[in-house]
Short mmCIF file of C-alpha atoms in Angstrom, two decimals:
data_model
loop_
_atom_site.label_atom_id
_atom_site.label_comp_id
_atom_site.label_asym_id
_atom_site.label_seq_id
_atom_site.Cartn_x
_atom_site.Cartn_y
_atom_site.Cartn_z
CA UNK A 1 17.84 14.12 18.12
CA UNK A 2 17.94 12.70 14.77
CA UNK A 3 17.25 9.36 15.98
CA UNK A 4 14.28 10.49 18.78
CA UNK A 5 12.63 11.43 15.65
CA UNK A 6 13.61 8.86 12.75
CA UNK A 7 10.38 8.82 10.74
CA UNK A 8 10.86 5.28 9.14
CA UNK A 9 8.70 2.95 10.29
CA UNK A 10 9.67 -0.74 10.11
CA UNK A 11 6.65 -2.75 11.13
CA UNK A 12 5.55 -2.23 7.42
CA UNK A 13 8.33 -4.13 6.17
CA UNK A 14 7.13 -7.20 6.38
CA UNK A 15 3.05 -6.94 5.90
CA UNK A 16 3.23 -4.58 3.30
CA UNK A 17 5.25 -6.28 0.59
CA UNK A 18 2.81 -9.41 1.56
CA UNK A 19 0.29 -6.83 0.54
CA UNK A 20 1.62 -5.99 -2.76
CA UNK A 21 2.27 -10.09 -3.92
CA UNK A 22 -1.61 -10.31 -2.98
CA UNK A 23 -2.20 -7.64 -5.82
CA UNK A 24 0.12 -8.86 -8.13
CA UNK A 25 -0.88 -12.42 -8.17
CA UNK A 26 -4.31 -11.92 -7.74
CA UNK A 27 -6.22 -12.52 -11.84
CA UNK A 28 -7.00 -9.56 -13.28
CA UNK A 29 -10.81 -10.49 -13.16
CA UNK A 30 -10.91 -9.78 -9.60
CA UNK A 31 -12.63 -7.09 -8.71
CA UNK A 32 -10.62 -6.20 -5.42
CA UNK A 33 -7.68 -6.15 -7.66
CA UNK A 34 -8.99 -3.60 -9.95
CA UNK A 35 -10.75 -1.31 -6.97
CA UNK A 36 -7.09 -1.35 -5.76
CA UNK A 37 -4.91 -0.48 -8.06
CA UNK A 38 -4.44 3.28 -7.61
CA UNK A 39 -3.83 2.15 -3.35
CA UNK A 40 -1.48 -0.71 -4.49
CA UNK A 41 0.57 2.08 -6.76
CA UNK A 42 0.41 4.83 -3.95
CA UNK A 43 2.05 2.40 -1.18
CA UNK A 44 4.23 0.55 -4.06
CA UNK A 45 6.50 4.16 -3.71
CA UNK A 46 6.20 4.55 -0.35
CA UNK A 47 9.50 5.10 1.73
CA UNK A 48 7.75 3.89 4.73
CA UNK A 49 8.24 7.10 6.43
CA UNK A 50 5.78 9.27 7.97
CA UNK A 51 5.17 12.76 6.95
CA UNK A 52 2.22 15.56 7.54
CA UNK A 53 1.72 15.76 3.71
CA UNK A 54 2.07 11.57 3.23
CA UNK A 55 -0.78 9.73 1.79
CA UNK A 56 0.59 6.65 2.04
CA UNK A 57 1.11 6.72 5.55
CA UNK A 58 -3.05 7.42 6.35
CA UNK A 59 -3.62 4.31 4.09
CA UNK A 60 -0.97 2.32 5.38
CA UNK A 61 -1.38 3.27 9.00
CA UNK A 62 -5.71 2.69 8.30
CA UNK A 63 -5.00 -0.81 6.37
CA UNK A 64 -2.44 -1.71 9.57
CA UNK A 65 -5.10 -0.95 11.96
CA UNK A 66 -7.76 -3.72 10.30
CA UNK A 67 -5.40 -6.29 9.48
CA UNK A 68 -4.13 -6.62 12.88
CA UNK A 69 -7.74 -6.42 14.28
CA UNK A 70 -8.35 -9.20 12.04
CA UNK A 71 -5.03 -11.23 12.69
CA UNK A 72 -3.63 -10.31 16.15
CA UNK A 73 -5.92 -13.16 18.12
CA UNK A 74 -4.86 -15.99 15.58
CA UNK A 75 -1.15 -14.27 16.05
CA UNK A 76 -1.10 -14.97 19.68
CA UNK A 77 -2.44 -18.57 19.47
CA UNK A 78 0.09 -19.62 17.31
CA UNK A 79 2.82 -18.06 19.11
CA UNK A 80 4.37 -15.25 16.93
CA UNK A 81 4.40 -11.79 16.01
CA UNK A 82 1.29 -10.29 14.17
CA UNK A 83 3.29 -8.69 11.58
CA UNK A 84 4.88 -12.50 11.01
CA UNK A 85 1.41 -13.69 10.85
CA UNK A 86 0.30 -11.13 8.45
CA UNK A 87 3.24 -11.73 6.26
CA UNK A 88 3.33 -15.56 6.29
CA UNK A 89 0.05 -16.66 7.16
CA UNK A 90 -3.11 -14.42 6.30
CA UNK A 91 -4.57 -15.12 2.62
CA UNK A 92 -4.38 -12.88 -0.42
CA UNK A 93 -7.92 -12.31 -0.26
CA UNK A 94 -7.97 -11.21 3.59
CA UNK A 95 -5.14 -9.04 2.67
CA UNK A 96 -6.87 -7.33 -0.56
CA UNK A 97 -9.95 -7.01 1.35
CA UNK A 98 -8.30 -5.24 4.64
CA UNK A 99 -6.73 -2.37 2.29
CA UNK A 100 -10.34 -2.12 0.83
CA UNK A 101 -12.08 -1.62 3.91
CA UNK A 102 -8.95 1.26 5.68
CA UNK A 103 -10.09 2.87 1.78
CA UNK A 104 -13.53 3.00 2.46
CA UNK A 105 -13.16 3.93 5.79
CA UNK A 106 -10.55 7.01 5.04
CA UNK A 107 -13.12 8.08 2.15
CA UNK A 108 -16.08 8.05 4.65
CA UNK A 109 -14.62 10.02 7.15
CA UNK A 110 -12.27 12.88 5.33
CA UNK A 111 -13.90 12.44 1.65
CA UNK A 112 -10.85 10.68 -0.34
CA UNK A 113 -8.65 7.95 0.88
CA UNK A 114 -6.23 10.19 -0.45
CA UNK A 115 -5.48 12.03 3.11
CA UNK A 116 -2.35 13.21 3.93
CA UNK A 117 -1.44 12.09 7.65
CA UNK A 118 -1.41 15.44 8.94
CA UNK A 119 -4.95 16.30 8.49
CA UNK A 120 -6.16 12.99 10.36
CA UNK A 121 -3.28 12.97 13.22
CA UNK A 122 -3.67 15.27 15.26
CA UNK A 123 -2.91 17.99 18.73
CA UNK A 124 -5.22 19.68 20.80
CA UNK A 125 -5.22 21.02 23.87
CA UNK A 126 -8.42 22.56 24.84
CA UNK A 127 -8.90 22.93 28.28
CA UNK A 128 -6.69 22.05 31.51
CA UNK A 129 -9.06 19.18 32.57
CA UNK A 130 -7.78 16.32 34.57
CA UNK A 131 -5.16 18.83 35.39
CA UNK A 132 -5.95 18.02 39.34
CA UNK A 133 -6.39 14.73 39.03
CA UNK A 134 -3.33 13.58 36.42
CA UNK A 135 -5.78 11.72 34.34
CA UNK A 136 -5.86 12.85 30.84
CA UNK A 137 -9.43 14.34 30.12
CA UNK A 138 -9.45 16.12 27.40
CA UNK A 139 -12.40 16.97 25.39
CA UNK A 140 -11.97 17.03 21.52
CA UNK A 141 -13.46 18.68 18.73
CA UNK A 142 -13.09 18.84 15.07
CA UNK A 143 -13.97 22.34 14.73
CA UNK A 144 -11.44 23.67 17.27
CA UNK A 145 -7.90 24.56 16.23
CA UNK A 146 -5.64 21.73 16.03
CA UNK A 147 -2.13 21.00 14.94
CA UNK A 148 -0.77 18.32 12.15
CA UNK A 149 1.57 15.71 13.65
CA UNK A 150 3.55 13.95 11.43
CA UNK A 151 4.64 11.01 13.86
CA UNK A 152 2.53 7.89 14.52
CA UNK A 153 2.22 5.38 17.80
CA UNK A 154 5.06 3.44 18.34
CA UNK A 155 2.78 0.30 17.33
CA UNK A 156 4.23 1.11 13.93
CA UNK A 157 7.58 1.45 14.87
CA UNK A 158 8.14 4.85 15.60
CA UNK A 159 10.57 5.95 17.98
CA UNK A 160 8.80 9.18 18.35
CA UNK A 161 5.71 8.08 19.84
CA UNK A 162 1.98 9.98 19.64
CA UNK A 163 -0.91 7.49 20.49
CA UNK A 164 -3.83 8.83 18.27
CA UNK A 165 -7.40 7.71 17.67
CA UNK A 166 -10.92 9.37 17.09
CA UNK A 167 -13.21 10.56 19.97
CA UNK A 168 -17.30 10.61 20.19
CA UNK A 169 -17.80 13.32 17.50
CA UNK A 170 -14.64 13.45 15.82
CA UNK A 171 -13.43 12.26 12.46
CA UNK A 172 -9.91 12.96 13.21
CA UNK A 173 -7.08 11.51 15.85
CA UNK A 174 -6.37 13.05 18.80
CA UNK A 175 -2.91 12.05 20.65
CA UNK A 176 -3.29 11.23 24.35
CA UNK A 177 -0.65 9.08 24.72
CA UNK A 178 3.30 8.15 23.74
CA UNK A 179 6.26 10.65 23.84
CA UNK A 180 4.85 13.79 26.44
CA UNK A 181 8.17 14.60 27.18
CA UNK A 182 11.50 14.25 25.04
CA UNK A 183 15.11 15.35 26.36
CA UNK A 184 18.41 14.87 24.59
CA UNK A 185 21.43 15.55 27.10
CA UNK A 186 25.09 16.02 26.48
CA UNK A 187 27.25 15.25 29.35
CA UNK A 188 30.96 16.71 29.40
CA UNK A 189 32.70 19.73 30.72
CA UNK A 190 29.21 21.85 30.77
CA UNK A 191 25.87 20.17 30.77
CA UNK A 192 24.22 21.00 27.38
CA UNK A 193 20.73 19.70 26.92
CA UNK A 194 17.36 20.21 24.89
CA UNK A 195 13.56 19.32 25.28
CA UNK A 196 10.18 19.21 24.23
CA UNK A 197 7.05 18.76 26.79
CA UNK A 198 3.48 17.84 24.96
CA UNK A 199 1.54 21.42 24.75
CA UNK A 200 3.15 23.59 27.74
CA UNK A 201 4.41 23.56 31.51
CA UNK A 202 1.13 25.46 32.48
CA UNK A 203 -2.51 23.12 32.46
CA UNK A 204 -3.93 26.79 32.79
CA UNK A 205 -5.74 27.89 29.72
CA UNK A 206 -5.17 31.41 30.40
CA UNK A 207 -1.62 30.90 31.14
CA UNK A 208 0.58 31.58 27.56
CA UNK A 209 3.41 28.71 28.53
CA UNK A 210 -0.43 26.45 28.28
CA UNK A 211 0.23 25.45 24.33
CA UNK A 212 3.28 27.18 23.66
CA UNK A 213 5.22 24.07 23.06
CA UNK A 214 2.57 22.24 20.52
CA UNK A 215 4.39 23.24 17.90
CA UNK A 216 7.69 22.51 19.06
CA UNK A 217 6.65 18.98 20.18
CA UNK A 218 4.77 18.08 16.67
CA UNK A 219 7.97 19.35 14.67
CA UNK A 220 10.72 18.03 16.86
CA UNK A 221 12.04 21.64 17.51
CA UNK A 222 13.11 20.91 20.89
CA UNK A 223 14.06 24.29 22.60
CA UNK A 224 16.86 24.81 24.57
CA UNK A 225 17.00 23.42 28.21
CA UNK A 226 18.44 26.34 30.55
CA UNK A 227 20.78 24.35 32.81
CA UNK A 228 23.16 27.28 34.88
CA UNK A 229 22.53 30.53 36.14
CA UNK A 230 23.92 32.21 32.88
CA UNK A 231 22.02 30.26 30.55
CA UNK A 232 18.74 31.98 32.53
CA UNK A 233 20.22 35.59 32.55
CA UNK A 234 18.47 36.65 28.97
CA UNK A 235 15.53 34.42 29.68
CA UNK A 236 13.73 35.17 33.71
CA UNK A 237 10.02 36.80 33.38
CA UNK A 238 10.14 36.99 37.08
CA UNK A 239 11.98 35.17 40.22
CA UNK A 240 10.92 33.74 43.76
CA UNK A 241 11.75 35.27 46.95
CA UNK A 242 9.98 33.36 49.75
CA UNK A 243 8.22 34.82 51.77
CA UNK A 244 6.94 37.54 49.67
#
């Protein structure tokens, strides 16, 4: 369980101290350098671990985004990992430039690049549409209730996987892809096992088991899987009996 939801997340470990020689080297007359310096100091500290309440992560996740946007077709020419390129090949100037523009961006759309993750990253479960067809359709909407999600796409590195971005209309990122369903099983004398799904069992709205896991699956509280008759003794709302 610990390591399903290991927060660090190592594709920074490369780009990002690129990131920081940019700033350090870069003259003091540069005007990147000095519209930077409060970012540079923020992901200077950074543990590289995501969090609900982590600023660092929203920039660093933000500056990720446009630096690979920028770099990943030059990457794939020459034959090697973005987060190589980024770290071996990209220029100072690209890189200084990148973290300004995930800023700007993160102050345009939530008012301060100074974000924690949680309020950008996002759950919701609305409605059970695409239910019948098993195609995710959800609609999304800022104004409806959501839940913070501390975990970020496994682009980054992270073994606990939510694939967020933002909709028509919405500022913030809505998960539709990456981890719906995590199980951690014991084998030995007795099967022991616990698990998570994405929102709930039911894609009824009305039904409470529709969201009653959203919680569980954004905190990595997975629940207790009921394995043997016993286990379900305390725990049966009601049984089948076909025919009636």
């Amino acid at each position: 369980m610990a390591a399903a939801y290991d927060s660090y997340l190592p594709w920074f470990d490369r780009p990002l101290p690129a990131l920081l020689k940019a700033w350090d080297e870069a003259p003091r007359s540069n005007l990147l350098r000095a519209k930077l310096t409060e970012q540079i100091a923020t992901l200077r500290t950074w543990d590289r671990r995501w969090a609900v309440n982590s600023i660092p992560t929203s920039l660093a996740v933000f500056w990720g985004e446009d630096i690979r946007r920028h770099t990943l077709a030059d990457a794939k020419q020459a034959g090697i990992p973005v987060e190589e390129y980024i770290a071996t090949r990209t220029t100072a100037a690209e890189l200084l430039q990148s973290l300004a523009t995930a800023s700007d961006r993160l102050t345009a759309d939530f008012g301060t690049w100074k974000t924690p993750w949680g309020e950008i990253n996002r759950f919701q479960r609305l409605t059970g549409d695409g239910v019948a067809t098993g195609k995710i359709a959800q609609p999304f909407n800022d104004a409806q209730p959501s839940i913070p999600v501390a975990f970020t796409s496994s682009l980054w590195g992270s073994l606990a996987s939510f694939g967020a971005r933002p909709y028509p209309g919405t500022k913030k990122w809505y998960g539709t892809s990456g981890n719906s369903f995590v199980a951690v099983v014991e084998f030995g004398d007795k099967v022991r096992a616990k698990a998570v799904t994405a929102g709930g069992e039911s894609g009824h709205p009305t039904s409470p088991h529709f969201n009653d896991q959203a919680t569980r699956y954004s905190t990595g509280d997975l629940r207790d899987v009921y394995f043997y008759p016993s286990d379900l003794k305390d725990h049966t709302a009601r049984q089948y009996h076909p025919g009636s």
